[in-house]
mmCIF file of C-alpha atoms in Angstrom:
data_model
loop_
_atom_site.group_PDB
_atom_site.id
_atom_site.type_symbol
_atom_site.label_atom_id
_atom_site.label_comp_id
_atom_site.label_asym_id
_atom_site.label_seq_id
_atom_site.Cartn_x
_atom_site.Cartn_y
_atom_site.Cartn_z
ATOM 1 C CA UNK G 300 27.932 85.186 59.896
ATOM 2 C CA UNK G 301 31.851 85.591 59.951
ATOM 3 C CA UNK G 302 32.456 88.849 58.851
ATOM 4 C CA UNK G 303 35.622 89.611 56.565
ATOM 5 C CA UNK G 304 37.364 93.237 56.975
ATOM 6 C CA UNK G 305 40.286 93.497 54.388
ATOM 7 C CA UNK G 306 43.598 95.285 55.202
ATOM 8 C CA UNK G 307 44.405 98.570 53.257
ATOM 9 C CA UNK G 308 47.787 97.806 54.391
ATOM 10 C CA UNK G 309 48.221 95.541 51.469
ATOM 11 C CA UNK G 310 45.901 98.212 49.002
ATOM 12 C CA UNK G 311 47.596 99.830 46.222
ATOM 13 C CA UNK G 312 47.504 103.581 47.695
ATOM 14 C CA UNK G 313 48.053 105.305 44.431
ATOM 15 C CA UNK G 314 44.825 104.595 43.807
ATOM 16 C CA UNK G 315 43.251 103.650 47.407
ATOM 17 C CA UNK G 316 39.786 105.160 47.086
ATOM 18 C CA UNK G 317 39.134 102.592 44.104
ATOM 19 C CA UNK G 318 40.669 99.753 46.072
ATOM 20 C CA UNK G 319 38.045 100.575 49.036
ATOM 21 C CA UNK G 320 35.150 100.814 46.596
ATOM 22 C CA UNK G 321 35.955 97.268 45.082
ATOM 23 C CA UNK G 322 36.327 95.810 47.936
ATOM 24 C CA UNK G 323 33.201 97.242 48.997
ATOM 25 C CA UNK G 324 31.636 96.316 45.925
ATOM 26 C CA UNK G 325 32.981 92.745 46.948
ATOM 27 C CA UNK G 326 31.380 92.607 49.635
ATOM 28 C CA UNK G 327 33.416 93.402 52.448
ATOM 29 C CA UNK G 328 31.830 93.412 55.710
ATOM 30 C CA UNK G 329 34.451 96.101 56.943
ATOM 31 C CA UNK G 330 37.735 97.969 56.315
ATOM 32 C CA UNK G 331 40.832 97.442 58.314
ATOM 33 C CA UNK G 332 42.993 100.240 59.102
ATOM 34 C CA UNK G 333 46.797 99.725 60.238
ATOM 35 C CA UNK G 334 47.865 102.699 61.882
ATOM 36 C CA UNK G 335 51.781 102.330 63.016
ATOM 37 C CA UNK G 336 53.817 104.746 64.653
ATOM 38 C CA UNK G 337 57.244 103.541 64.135
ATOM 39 C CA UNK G 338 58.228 103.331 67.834
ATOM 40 C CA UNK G 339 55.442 100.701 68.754
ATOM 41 C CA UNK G 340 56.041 98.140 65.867
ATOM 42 C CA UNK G 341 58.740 99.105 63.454
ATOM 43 C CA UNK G 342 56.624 100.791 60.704
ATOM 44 C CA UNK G 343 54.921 103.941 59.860
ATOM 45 C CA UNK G 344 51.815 104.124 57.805
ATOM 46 C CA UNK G 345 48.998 106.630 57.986
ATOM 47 C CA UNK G 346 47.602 109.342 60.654
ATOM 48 C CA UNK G 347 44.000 110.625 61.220
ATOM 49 C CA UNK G 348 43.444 112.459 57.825
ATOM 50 C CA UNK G 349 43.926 109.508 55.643
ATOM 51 C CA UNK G 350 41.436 107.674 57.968
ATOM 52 C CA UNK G 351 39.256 111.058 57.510
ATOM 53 C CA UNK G 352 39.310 110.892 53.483
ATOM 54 C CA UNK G 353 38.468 107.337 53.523
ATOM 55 C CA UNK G 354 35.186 108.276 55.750
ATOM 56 C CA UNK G 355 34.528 110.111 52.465
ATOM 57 C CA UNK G 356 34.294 107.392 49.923
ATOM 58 C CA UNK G 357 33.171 104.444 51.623
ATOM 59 C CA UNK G 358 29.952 103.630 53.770
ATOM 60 C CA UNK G 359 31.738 100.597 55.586
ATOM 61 C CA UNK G 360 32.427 100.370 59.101
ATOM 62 C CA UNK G 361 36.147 102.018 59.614
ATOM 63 C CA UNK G 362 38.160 99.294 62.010
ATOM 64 C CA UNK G 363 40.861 101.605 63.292
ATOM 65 C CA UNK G 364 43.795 99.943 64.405
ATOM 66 C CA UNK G 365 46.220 101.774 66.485
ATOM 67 C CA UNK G 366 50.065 100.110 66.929
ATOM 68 C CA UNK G 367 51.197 102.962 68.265
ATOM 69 C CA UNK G 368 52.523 103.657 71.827
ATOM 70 C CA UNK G 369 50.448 106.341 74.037
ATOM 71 C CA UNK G 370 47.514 105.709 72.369
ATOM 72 C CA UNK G 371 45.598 108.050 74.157
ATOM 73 C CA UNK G 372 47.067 111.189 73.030
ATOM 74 C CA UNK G 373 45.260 110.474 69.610
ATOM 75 C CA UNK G 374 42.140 109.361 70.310
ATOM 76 C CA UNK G 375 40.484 112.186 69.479
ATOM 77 C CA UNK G 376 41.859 112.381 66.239
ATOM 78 C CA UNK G 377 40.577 109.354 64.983
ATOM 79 C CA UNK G 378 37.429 109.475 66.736
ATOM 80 C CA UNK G 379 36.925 112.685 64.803
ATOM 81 C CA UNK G 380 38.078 111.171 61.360
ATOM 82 C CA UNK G 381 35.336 108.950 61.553
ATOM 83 C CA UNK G 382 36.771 105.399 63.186
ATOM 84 C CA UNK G 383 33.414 103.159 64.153
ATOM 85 C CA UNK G 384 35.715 100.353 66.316
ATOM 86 C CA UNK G 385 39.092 102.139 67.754
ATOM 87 C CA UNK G 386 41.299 99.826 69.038
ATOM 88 C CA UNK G 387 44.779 100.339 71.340
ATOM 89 C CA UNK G 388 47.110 97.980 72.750
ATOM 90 C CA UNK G 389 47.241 96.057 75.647
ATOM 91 C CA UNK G 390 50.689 96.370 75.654
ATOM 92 C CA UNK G 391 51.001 100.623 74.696
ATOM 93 C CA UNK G 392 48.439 101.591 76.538
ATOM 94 C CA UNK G 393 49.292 102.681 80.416
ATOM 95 C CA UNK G 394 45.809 103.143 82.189
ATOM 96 C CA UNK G 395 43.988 100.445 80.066
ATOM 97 C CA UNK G 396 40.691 100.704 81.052
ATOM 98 C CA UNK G 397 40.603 104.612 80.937
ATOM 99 C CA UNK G 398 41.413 104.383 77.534
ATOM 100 C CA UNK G 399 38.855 102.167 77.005
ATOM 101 C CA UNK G 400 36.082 104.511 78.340
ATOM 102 C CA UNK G 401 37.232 107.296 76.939
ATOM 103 C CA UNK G 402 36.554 105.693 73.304
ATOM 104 C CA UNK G 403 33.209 104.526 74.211
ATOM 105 C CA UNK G 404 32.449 107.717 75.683
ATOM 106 C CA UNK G 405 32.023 109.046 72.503
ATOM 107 C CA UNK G 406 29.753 106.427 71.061
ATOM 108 C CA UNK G 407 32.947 104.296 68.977
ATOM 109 C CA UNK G 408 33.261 101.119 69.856
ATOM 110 C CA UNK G 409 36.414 99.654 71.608
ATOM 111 C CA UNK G 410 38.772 97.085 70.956
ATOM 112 C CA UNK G 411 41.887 95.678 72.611
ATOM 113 C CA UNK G 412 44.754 94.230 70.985
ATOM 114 C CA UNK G 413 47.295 91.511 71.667
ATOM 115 C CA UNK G 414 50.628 90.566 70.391
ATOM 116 C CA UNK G 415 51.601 86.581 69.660
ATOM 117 C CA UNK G 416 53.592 86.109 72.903
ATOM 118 C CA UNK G 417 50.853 88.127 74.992
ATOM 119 C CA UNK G 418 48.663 85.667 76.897
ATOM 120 C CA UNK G 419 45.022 86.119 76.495
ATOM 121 C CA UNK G 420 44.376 85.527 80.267
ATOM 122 C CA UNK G 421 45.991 89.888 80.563
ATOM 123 C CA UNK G 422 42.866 90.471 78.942
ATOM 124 C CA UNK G 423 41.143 89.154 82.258
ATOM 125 C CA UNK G 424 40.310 92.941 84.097
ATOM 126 C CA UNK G 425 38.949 94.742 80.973
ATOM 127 C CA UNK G 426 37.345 92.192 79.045
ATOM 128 C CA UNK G 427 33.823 93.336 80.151
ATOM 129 C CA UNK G 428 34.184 96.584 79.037
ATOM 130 C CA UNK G 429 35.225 95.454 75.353
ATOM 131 C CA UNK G 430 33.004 95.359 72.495
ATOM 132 C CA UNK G 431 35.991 93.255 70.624
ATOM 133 C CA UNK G 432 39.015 92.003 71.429
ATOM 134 C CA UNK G 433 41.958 91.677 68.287
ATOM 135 C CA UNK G 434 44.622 88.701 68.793
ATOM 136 C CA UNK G 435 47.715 89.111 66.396
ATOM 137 C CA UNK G 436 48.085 86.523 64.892
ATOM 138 C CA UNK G 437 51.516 87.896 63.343
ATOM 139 C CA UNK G 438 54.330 89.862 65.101
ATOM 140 C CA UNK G 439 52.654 93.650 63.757
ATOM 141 C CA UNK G 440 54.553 95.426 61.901
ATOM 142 C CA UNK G 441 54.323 94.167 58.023
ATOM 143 C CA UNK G 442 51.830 92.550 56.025
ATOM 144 C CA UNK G 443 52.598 89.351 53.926
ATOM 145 C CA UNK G 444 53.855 87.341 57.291
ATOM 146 C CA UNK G 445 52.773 83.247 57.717
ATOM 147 C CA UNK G 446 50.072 82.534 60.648
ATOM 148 C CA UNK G 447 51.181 81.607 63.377
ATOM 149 C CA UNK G 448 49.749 78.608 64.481
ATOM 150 C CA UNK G 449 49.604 78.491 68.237
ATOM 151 C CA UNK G 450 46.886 81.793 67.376
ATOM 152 C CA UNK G 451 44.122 78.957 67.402
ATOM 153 C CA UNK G 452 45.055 77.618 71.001
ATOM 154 C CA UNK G 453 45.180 80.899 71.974
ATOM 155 C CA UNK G 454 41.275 81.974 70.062
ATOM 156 C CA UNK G 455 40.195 79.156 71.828
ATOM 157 C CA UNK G 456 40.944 79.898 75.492
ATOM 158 C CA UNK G 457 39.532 83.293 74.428
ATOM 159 C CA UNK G 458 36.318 82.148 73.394
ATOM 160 C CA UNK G 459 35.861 80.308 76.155
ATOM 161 C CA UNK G 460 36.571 83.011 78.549
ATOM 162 C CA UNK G 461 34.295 85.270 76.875
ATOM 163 C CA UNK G 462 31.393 82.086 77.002
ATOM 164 C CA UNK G 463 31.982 81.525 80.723
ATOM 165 C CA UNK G 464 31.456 85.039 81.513
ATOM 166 C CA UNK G 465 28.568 85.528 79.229
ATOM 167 C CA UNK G 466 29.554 88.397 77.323
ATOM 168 C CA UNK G 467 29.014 89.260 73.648
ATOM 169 C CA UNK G 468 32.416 90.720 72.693
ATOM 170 C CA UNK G 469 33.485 89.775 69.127
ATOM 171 C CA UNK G 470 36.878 88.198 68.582
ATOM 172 C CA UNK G 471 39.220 89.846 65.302
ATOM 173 C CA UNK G 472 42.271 87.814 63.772
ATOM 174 C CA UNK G 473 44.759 89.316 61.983
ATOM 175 C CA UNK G 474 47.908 87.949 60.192
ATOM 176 C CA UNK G 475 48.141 85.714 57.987
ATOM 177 C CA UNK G 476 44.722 84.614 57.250
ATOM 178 C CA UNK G 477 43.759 83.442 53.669
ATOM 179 C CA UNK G 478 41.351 81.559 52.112
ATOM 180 C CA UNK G 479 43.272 77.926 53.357
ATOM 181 C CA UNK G 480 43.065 78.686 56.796
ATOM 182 C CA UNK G 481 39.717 80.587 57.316
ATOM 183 C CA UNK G 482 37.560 77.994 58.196
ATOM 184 C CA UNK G 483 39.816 76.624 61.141
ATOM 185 C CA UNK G 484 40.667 80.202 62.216
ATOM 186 C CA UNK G 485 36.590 80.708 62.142
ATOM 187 C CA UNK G 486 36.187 77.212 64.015
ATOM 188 C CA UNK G 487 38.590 77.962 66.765
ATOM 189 C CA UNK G 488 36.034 80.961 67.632
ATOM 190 C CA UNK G 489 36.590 83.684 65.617
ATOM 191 C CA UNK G 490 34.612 86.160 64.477
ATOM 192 C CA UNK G 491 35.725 89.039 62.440
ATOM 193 C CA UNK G 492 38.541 87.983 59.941
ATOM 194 C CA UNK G 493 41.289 91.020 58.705
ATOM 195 C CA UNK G 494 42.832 89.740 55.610
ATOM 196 C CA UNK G 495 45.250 92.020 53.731
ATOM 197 C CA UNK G 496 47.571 90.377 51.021
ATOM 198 C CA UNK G 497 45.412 87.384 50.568
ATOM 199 C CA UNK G 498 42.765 89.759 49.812
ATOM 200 C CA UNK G 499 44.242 92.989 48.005
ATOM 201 C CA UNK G 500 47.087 90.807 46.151
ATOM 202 C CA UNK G 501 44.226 88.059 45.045
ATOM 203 C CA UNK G 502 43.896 89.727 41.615
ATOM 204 C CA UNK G 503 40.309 89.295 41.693
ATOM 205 C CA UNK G 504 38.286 90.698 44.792
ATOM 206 C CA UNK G 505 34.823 89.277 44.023
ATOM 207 C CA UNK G 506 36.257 85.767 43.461
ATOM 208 C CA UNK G 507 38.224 85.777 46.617
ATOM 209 C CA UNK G 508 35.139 87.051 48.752
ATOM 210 C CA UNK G 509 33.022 83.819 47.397
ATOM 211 C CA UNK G 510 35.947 81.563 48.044
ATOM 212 C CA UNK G 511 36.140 82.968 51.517
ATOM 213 C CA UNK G 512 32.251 82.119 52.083
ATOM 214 C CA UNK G 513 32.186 79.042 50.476
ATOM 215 C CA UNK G 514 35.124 78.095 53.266
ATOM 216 C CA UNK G 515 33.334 79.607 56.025
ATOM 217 C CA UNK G 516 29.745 78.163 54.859
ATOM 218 C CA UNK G 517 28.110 81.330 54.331
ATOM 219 C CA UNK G 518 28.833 81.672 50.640
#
């Protein structure tokens, strides 16, 4: 089953604990967590004790997202706030594959990000050491932006690297992903879905959630 992991980026923080437990209570399969540096993309949102306090009220898995450059100087931090998939950039991140081990080292699992204009075929010499691999399907940055649509050429040369090699590593989307375009973004071999403002802005989690299945077929 396609799993869905909504973007706090696009949660009302005043009150973020009850935004995580309704989209829990939703039934989100995960919870996406932007973390921006303002160097990296041009942004700043939230460091390791935010991601620790929302360890506290939720029982989801905690999909850490790191846009920040020199990712490895903060590893530890959000391996100790409680991250269950950490993943850095193939872009910030100098000695790749050292990074890479050092987060599943300590039991998290590891991701690897990619911007729009990176090609997936970088991905090449670490891809076997992934347990997911996130394609951007937005410049990062900001929330709210339109797919772009060359993303699907892209999920499919991925998937089809990852088939030919015979590895199990999951493939994430984010950016611009709603309810109109899940199903394709899900055909073209994706599967873990991040959805922020088409989730958090929907006005009505629940009801969003079954539209989302009843697109993907697993309503």
């Amino acid at each position: 089953m396609i799993k869905i992991s909504p973007s706090i980026l696009s949660a009302d923080f005043s009150r973020l604990a009850d935004e995580i437990k309704a989209a829990e209570a939703a039934g989100a399969d995960m919870l996406h967590i932007d973390v921006m540096d303002g160097h990296f993309v041009p942004n700043i949102t939230i460091g390791p004790f935010v991601v620790e306090a929302i360890r506290t009220v939720t029982t989801l898995p905690l999909d850490v997202h790191l846009m920040i450059d020199d990712p490895d100087r903060y590893l530890a931090d959000f391996i100790r706030a409680g991250s269950d998939i950490l993943t850095v950039h193939l872009e910030a991140a100098v000695h790749l594959h050292r990074t890479v081990q050092e987060i599943r080292a300590q039991g998290v699992k590891a991701g690897v990000s990619i911007n729009p204009a990176t090609p997936v075929e970088e991905l090449t010499e670490i891809i076997h050491d992934l347990d997911m691999v996130l394609l951007m399907s937005v410049n990062p940055g900001f929330g709210g932006q339109e797919f772009i649509p060359h993303t699907l050429d892209k999920l499919e040369r991925l998937k089809k690297m990852i088939r030919e090699k015979g590895l199990t590593v999951a493939i994430e989307v984010d950016g611009g992903v709603k309810p109109d375009n899940a199903r394709r973004v899900a055909g073209a071999g994706a599967d873990i879905l991040v959805m922020g403002s088409a989730f958090f802005k929907s006005g009505d989690y629940t009801a969003t959630m079954k539209t989302i299945r009843k697109e993907l077929g697993n309503a």
